[in-house]
Short mmCIF file of C-alpha atoms and ligand atoms in Angstrom, two decimals:
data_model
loop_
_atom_site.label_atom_id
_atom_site.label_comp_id
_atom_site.label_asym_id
_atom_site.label_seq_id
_atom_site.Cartn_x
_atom_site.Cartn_y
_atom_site.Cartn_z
CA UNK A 1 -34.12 188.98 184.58
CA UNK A 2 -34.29 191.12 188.04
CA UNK A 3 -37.43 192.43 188.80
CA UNK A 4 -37.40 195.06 191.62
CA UNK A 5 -41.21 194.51 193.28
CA UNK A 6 -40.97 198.18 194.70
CA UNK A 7 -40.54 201.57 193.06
CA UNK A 8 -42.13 204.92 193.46
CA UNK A 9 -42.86 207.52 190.98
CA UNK A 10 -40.67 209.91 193.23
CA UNK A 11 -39.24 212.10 190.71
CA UNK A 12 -42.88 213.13 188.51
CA UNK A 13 -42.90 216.31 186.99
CA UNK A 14 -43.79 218.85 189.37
CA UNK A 15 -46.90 219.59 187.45
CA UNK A 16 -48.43 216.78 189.44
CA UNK A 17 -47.66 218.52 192.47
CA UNK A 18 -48.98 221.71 191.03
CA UNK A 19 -52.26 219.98 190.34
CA UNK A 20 -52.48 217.94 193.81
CA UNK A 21 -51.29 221.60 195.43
CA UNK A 22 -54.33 223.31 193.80
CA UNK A 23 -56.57 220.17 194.34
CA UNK A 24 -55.63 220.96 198.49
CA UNK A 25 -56.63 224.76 197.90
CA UNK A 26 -59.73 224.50 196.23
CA UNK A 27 -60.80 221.93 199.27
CA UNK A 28 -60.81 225.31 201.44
CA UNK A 29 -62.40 227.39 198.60
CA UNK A 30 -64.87 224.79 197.36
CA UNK A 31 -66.55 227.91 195.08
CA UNK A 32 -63.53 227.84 193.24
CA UNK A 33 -63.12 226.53 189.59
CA UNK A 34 -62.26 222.86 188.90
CA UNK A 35 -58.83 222.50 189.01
CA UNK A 36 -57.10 221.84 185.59
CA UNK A 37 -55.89 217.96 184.70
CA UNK A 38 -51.88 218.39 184.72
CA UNK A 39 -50.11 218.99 181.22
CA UNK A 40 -47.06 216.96 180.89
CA UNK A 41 -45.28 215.82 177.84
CA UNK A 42 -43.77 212.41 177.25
CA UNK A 43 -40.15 214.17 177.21
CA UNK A 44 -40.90 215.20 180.40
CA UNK A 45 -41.87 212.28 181.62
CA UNK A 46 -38.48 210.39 180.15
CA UNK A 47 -36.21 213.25 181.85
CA UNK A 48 -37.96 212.78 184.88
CA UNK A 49 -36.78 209.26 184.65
CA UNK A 50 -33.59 208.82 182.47
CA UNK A 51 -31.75 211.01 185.36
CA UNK A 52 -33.25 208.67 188.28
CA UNK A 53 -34.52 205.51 187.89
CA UNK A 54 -33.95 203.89 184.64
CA UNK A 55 -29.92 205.64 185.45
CA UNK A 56 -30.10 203.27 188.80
CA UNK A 57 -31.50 200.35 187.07
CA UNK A 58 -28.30 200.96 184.29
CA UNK A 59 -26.27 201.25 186.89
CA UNK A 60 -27.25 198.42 189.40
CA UNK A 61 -27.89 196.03 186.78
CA UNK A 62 -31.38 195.53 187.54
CA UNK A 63 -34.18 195.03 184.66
CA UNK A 64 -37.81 195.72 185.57
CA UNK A 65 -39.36 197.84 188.21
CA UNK A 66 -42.94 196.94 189.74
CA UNK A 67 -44.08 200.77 189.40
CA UNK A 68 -46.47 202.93 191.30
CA UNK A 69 -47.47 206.35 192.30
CA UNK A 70 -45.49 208.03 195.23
CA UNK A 71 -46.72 206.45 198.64
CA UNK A 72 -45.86 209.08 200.56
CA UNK A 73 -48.05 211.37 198.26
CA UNK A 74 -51.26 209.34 198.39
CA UNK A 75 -52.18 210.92 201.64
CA UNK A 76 -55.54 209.22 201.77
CA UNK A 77 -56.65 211.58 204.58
CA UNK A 78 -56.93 214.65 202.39
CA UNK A 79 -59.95 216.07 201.56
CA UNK A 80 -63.20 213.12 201.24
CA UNK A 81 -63.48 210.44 199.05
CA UNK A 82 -63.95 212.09 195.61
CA UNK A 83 -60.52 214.74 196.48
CA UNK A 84 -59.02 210.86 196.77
CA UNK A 85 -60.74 209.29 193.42
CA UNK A 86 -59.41 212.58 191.33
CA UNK A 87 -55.81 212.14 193.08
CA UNK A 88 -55.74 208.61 192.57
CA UNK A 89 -56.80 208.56 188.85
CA UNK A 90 -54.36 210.64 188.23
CA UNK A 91 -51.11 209.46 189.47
CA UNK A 92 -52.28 205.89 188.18
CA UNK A 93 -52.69 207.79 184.88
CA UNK A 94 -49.38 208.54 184.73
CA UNK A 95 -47.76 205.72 186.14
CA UNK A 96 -49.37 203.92 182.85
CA UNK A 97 -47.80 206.55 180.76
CA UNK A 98 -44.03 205.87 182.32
CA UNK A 99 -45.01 202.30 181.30
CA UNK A 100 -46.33 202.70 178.12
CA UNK A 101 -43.05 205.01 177.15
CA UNK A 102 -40.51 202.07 178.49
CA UNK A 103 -42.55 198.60 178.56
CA UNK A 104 -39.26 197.07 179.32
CA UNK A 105 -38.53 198.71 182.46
CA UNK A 106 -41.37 199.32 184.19
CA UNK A 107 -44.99 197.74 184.81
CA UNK A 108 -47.64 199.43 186.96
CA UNK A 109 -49.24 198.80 190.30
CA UNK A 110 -51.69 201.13 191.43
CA UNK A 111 -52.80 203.59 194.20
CA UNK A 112 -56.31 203.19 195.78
CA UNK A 113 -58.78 206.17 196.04
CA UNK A 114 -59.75 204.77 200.29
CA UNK A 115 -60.31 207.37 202.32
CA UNK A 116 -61.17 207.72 206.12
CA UNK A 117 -64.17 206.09 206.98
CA UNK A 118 -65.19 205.21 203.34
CA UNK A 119 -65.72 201.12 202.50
CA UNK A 120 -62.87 200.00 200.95
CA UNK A 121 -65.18 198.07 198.51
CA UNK A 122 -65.30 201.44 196.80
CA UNK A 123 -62.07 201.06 195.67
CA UNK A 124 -62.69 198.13 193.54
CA UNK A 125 -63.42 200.01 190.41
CA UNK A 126 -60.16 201.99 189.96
CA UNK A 127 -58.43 198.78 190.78
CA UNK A 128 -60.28 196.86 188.11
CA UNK A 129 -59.90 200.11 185.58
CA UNK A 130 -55.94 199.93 186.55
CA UNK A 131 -55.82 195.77 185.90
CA UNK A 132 -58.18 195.43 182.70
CA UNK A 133 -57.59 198.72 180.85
CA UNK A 134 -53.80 200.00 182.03
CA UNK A 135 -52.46 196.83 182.60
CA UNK A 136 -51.32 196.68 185.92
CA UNK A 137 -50.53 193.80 188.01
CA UNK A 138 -51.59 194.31 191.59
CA UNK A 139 -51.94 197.52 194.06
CA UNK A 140 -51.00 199.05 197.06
CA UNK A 141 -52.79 199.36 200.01
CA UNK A 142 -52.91 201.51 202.72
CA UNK A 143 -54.37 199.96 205.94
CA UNK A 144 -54.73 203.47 207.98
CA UNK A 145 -55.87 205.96 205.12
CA UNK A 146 -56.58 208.61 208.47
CA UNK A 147 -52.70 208.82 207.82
CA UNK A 148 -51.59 207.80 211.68
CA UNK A 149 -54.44 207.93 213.70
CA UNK A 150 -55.19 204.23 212.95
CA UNK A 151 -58.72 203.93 213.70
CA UNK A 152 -59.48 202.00 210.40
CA UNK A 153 -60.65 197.79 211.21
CA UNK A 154 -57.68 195.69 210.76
CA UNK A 155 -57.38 194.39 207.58
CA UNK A 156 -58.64 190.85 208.37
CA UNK A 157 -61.51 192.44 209.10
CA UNK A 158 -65.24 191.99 206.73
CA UNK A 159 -64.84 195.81 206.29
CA UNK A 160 -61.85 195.17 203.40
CA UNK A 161 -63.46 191.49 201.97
CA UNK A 162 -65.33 193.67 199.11
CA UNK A 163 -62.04 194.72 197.88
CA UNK A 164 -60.50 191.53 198.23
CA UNK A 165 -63.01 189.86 196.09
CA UNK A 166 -61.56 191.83 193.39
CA UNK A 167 -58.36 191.49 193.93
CA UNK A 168 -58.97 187.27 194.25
CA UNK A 169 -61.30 188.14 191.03
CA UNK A 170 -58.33 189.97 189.15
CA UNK A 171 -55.63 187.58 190.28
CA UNK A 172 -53.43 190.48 191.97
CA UNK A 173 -51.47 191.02 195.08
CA UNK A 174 -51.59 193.92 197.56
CA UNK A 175 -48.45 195.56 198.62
CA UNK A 176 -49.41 196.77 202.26
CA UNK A 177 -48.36 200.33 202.17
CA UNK A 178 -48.89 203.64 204.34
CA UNK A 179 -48.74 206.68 202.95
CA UNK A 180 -47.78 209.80 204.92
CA UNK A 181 -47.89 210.46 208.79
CA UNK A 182 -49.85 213.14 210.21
CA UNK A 183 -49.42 212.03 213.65
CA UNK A 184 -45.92 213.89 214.94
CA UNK A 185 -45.32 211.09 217.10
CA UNK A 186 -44.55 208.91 213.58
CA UNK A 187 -42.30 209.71 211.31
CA UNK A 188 -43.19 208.77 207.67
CA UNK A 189 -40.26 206.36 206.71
CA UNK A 190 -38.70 205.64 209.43
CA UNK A 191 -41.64 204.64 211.84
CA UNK A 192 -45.11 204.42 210.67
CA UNK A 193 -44.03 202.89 207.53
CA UNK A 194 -42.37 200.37 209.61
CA UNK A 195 -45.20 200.12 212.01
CA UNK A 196 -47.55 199.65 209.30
CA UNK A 197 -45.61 196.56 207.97
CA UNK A 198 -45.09 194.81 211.30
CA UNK A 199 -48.88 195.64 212.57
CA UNK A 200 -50.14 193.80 209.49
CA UNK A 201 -48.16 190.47 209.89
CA UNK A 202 -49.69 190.39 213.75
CA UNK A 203 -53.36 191.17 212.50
CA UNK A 204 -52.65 188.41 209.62
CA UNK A 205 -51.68 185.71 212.22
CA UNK A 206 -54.36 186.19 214.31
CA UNK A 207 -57.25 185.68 211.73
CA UNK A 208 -58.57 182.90 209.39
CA UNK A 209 -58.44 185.72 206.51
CA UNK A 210 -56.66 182.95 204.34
CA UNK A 211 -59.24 180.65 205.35
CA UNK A 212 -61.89 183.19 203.85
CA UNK A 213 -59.77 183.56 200.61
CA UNK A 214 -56.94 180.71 200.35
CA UNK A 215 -55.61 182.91 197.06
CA UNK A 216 -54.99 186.26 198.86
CA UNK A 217 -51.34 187.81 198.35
CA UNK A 218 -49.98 190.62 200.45
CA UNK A 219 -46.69 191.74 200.11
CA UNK A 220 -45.37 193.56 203.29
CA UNK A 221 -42.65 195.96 202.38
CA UNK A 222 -39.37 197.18 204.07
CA UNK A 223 -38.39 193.97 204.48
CA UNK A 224 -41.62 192.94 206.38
CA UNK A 225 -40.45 196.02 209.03
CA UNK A 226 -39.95 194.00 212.34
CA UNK A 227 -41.03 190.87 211.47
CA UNK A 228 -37.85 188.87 210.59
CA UNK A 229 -36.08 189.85 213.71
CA UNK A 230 -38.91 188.67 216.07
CA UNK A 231 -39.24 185.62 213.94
CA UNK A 232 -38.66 183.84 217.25
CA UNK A 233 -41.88 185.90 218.81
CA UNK A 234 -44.23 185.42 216.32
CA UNK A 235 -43.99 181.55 216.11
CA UNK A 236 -44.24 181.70 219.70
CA UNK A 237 -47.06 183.85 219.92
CA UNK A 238 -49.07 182.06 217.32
CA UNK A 239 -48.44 178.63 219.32
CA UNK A 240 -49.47 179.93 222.32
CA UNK A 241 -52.77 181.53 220.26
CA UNK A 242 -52.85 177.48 219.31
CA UNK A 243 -52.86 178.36 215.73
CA UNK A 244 -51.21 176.46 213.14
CA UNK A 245 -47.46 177.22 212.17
CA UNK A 246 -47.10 180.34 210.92
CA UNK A 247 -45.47 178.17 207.18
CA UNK A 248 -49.01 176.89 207.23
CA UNK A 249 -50.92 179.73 208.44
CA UNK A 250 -49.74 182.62 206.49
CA UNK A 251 -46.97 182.10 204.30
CA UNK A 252 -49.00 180.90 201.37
CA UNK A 253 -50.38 184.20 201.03
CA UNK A 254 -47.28 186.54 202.64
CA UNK A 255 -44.27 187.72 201.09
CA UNK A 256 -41.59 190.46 202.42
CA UNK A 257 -39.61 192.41 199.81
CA UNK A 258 -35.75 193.26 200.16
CA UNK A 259 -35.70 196.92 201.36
CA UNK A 260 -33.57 196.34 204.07
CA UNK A 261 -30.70 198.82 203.61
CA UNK A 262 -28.27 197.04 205.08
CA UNK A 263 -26.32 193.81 204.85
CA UNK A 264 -26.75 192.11 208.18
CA UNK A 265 -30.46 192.91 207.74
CA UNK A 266 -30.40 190.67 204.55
CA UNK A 267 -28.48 188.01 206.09
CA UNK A 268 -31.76 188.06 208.67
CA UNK A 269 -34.45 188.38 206.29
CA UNK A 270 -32.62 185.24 204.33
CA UNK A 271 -32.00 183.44 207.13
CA UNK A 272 -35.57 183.37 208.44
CA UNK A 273 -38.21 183.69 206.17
CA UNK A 274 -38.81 180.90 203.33
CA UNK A 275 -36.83 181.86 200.31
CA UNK A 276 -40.14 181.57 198.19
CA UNK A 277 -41.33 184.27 200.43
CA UNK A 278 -38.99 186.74 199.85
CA UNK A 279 -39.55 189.01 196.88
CA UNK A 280 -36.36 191.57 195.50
CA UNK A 281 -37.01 195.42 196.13
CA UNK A 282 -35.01 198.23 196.81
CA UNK A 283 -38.00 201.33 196.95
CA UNK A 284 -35.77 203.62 194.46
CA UNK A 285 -35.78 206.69 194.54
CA UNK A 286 -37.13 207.51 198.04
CA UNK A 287 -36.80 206.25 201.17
CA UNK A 288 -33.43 206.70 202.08
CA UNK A 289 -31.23 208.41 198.99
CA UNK A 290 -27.46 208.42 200.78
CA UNK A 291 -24.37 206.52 200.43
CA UNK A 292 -23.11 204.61 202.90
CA UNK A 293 -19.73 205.86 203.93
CA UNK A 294 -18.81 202.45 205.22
CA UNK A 295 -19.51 201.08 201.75
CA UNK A 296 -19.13 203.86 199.64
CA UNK A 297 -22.82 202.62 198.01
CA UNK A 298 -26.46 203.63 198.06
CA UNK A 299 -28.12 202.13 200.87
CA UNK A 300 -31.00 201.45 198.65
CA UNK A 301 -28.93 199.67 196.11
CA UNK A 302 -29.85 196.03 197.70
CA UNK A 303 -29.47 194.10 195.13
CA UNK A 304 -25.69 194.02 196.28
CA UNK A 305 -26.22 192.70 199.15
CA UNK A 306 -28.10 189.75 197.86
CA UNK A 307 -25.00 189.67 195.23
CA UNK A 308 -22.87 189.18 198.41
CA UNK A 309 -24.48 186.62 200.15
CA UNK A 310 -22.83 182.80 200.28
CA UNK A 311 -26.26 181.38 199.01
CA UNK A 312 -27.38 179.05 195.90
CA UNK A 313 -27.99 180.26 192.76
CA UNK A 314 -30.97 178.60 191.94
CA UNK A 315 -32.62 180.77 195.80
CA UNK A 316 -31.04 184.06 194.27
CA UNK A 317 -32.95 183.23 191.27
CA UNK A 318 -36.27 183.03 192.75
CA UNK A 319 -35.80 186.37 195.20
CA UNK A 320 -34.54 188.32 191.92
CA UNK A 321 -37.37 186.74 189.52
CA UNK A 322 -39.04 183.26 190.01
CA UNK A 323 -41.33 184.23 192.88
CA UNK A 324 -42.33 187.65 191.86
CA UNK A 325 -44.10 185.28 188.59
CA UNK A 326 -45.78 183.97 191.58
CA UNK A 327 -47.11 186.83 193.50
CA UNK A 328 -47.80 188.93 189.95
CA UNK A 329 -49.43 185.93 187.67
CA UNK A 330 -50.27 189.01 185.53
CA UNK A 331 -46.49 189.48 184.77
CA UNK A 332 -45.62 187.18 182.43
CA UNK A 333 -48.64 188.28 180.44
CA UNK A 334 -47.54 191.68 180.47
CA UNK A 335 -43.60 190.83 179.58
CA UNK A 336 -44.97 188.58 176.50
CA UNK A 337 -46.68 191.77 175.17
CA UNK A 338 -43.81 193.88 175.61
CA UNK A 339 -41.67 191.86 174.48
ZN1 ZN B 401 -42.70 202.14 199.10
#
């Protein structure tokens, strides 16, 4: 089985986008009427996804995507904490729909309701509502919810320990993910996502967060952003810190998916981090939708390019399914039921 550990609900119905649009408005005419829950049928929901994803996962020959709301829509700076709690509930709403319509293809990870300023403990409720009633396995989580001004604590900090006593409580990971920029100096995908992955590693190696909870898992996304390529600098920086090395440190608890859209950028990731650390991905739809004209494929289709590389089975094995068992121990349960 391939599991692909990162996929957005790009391609909802543009109800949702009615509702958030009108959820914006009424924040600047608060006398204004509730705004209505979105309608959207089940066909709806399978168009919106026999055209995009589950055609990619035909296609690409992949079997299960790790499913959540769109990350670039969660725009935790929006409005205050209850304009988040409404958004969030329902985009995880729906992302249990697309899974309860296609058990086999997709299983759900959810969006927090954080918002600037507000303890992240707060979000521990919709995270255990997502686990224990919609059956997710883990969440994602956005370590600047002011959307690019980054004036949030670092996420080693006692400010986010609430919420990762439920998460250690629950048994699920955290993929560490930004949502939209609002600072122009940052775009989205190509910069403060990217930022936002390599920041985290550096805050992770210079705490004893893992000391705190030894059972912590963060995913960090887009191929851990710079991570792999400083490998070099980071070892280095954490022996001159005199902590421990980074194998012992960190990498019990950190994983880095595959959305690196090109080869040589897999050959890197492979050749660097543990392969128990590595988890697949591609982030389709989204990120980056072309085709490469010196390949004639999708960028995003990177399951190919673990395909091509001159490495064992049994390592392809865990990157496409054995470790993602590890990361999401709520997996299996959830493939036994569908099943
Ligand atoms: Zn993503």
């Amino acid at each position: 089985m391939i599991i692909d550990c990162h996929g957005h609900y790009t391609t909802a119905p543009a109800e949702l986008q009615t509702f958030r649009d009108g959820q914006i408005a009424a924040l600047k005419n608060p006398t204004n009427a509730a705004v209505q829950q979105p309608k959207i049928s089940d066909d709806q929901i399978r168009e919106s996804l026999e055209k995009a994803q589950l055609k990619l996962q035909r296609e690409r020959g992949t079997d299960l995507t790790v499913f959540s709301p769109r990350a670039s829509a969660m725009a935790h700076h929006i409005g205050t904490e209850t304009t988040s709690l409404e958004w969030t509930r329902v985009c995880n709403d729906l992302i249990q729909r697309v899974c309860g319509l296609y058990p086999e293809n997709f299983v759900g990870v959810c969006q927090l309701p954080q918002s600037p300023g507000v303890a992240p403990g707060n979000s521990a409720a919709e995270l255990e509502r997502c686990v224990k009633d919609l059956g997710f396995i883990g969440c994602n989580l956005n370590p600047d919810p002011s959307g690019g001004l980054w004036n949030s604590p670092p996420l080693t900090d006692r400010h986010w320990y609430p919420l990762y006593e439920k998460m250690v409580e629950l048994d699920v990971p955290a993929m560490v993910h930004v949502s939209s920029s609002c600072n122009p100096n940052f775009h989205a995908t190509g910069a403060h996502y990217i930022n936002a992955d390599t920041t985290a590693f550096m805050q992770f190696l210079t705490s004893d967060l893992f000391k705190d909870f030894p059972t912590l898992r963060f995913i960090i996304p887009h191929g851990g952003g710079a991570v792999p390529f400083h490998w070099g600098r980071y070892r280095g920086l954490a022996q001159d810190m005199k902590r421990p090395p980074l194998e012992e440190l960190l990498l019990k608890n950190v994983f880095f998916d595959t959305c690196v859209y090109h080869l040589p950028g897999i050959e890197l990731l492979l050749k660097v981090v543990p392969v128990e650390n590595i988890l697949f991905g591609s982030e389709m739809v989204g990120a980056v939708r072309g085709i490469d004209p010196r390949t004639g494929q999708y960028y995003d289709d990177t399951k190919r390019y673990i395909d091509a590389l001159p490495i064992p089975a049994a390592d392809k094995n865990k990157v496409f399914e054995q470790n993602a068992y590890r990361v999401y121990p709520r997996l299996k349960q959830r493939l036994a039921k569908a099943g």
